[in-house]
Coordinates of C-alpha atoms in Angstrom, one line a residue:
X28 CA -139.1 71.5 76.6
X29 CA -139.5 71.1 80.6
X30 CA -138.2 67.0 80.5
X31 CA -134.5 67.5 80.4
X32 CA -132.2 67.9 83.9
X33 CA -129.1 69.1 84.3
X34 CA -126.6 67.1 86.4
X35 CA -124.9 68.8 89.3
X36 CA -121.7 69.2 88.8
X37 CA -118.4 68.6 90.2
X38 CA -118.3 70.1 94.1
X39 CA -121.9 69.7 94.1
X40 CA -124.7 67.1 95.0
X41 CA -128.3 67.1 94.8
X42 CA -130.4 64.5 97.7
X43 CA -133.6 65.3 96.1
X44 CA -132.9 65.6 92.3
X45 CA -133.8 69.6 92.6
X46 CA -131.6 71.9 93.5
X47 CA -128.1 71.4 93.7
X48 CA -126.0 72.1 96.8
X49 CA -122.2 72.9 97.1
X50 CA -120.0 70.6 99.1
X51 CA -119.4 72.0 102.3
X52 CA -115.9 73.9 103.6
X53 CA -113.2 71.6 104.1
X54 CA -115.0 69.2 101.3
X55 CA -114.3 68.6 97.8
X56 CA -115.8 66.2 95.1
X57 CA -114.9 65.7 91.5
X58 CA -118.0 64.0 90.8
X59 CA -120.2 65.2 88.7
X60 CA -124.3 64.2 89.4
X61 CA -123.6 62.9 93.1
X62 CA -126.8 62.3 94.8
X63 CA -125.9 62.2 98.0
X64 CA -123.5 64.7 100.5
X65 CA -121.4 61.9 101.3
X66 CA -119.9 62.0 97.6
X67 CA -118.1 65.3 99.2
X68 CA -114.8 63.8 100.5
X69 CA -113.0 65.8 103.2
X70 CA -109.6 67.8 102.6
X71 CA -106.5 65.5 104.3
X72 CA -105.3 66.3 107.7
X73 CA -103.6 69.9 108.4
X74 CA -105.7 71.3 104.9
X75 CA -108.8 73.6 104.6
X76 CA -110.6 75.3 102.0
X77 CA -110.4 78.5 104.0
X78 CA -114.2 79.8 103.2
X79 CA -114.3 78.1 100.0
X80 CA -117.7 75.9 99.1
X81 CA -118.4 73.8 96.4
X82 CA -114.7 72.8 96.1
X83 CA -113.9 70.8 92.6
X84 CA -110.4 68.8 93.4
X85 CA -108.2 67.8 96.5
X86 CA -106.2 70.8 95.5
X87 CA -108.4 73.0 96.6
X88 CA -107.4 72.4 100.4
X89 CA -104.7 74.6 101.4
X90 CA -102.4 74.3 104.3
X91 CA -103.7 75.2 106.9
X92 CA -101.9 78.2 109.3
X93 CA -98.2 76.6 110.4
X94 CA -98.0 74.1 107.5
X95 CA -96.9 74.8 103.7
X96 CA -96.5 72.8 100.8
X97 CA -99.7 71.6 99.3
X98 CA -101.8 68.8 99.6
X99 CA -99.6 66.2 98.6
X100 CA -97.1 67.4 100.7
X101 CA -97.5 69.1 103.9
X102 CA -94.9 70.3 105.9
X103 CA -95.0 72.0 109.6
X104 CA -93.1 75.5 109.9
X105 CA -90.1 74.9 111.4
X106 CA -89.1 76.4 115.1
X107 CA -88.5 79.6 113.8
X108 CA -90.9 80.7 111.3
X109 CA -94.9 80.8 111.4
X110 CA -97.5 80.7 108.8
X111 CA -101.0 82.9 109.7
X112 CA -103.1 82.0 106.8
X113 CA -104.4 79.5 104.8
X114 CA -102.8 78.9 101.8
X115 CA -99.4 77.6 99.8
X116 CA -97.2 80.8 100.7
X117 CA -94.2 79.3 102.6
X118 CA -93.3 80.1 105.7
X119 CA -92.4 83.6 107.9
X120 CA -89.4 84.1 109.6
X121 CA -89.1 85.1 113.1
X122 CA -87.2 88.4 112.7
X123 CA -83.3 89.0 114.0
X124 CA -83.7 89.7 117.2
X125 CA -86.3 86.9 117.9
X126 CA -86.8 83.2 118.2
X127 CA -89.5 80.6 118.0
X128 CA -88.9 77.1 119.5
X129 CA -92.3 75.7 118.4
X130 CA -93.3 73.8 115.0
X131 CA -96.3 74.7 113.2
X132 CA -96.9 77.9 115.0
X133 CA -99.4 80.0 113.1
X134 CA -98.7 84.1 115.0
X135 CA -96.1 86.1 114.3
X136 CA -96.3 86.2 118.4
X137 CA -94.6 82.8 118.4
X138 CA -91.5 85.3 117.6
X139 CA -90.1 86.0 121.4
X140 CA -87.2 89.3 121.7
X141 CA -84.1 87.8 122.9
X142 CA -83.2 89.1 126.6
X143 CA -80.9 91.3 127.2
X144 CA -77.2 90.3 126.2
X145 CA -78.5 87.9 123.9
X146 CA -79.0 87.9 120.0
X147 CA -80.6 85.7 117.4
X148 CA -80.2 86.2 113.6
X149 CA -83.3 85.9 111.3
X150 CA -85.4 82.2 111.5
X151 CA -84.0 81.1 114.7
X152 CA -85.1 78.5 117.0
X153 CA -82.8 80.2 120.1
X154 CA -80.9 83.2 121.3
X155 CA -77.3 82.9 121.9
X156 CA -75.5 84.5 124.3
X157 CA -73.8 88.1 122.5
X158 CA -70.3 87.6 124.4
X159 CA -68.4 84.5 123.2
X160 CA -67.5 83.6 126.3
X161 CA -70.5 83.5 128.5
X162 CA -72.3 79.9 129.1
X163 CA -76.2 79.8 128.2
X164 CA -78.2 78.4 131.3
X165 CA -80.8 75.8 130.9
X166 CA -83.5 78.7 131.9
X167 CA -82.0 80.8 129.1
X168 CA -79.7 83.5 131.2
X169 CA -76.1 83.9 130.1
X170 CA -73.1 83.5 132.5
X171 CA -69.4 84.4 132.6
X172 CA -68.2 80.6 133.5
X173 CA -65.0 80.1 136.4
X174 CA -61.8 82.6 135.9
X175 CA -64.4 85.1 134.6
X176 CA -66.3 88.2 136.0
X177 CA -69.7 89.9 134.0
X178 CA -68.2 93.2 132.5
X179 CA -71.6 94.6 130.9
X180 CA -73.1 92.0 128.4
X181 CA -69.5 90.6 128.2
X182 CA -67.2 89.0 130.5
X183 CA -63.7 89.7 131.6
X184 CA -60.8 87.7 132.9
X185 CA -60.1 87.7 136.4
X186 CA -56.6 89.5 136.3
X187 CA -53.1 88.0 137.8
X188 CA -53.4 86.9 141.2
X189 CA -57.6 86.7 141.8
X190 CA -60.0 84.1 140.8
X191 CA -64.0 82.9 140.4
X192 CA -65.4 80.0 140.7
X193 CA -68.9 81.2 139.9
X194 CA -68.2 83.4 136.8
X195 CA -69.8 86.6 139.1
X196 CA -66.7 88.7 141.4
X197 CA -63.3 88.1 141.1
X198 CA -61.9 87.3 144.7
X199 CA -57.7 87.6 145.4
X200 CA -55.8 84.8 146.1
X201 CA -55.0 83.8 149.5
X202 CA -51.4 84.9 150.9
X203 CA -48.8 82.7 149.5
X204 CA -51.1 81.8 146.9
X205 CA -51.1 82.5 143.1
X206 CA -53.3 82.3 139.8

């Protein structure tokens, strides 16, 4: 008959009792025949709704890229893993090979290859060094320590009567002297 209206529904609003508008991205509302745009409440910290409009319930904001859980409960990747997308899919491992030191990193290029004579198994935050023996250096190079000369990626003891005090050549003893 012409006289009736239909309320907007929930995700929606209308600011001039016509047409109906969606909430924005990032915005949900569960209220139905909201009048105004501020009825659209935005999605917690770390969430989106991706592209998403018109969004019903807070449980359509997604973690954002380098967070999973849901909306409830948001977690960072840990060093080691990354997320790229938006959504509830956990977390990506760094492959073996590779680490990530970061939280919440969102690019597979958070994933750095261990150097040479170094190794990493899958999800780690570091490389270790590949020979037992050697000694990780605070700027991330691997050393044979004292008594020990490099042998390839490995290190070797110094033999009967030499020495190192720098974990690089083995140097004889003096005369008269021993090890």
């Amino acid at each position: 008959d012409g006289t009736s209206c239909d309320k907007c529904g929930a995700g929606w609003y209308s600011t001039d009792g016509q047409a109906c508008k969606r909430c924005a991205e990032n915005h949900y509302s569960e209220a139905e025949g909201a009048a105004q745009e501020s009825v659209c409440t935005g999605c917690p910290a770390h969430t989106s709704t991706g592209t998403s409009t018109g969004v019903t319930t807070p449980s359509g904001c997604l973690p954002d890229p380098g967070y999973t859980g849901d909306y409830t409960s948001l977690d960072a990747c840990a060093a080691g893993t990354y997320k790229e997308d938006v959504g509830t899919k956990p977390c990506t491992a760094c492959l073996a090979g590779k680490a990530s030191t970061g939280q919440n990193e969102t690019s597979v290029d958070c994933c750095v290859t261990c150097a040479s004579g170094q190794y990493s198994q899958s999800g780690a935050q570091f490389c270790k060094c590949s020979d037992s023996v050697r000694i990780k250096q605070s700027d991330g190079t691997c050393v044979c320590p004292a008594g020990y000369h490099p042998n390839g990626t490995s290190c070797d003891t110094c033999g009967a009567g030499r020495y190192s005090t720098d974990g690089q050549a083995c140097k004889r003893c003096a005369e008269n002297h021993y090890s």
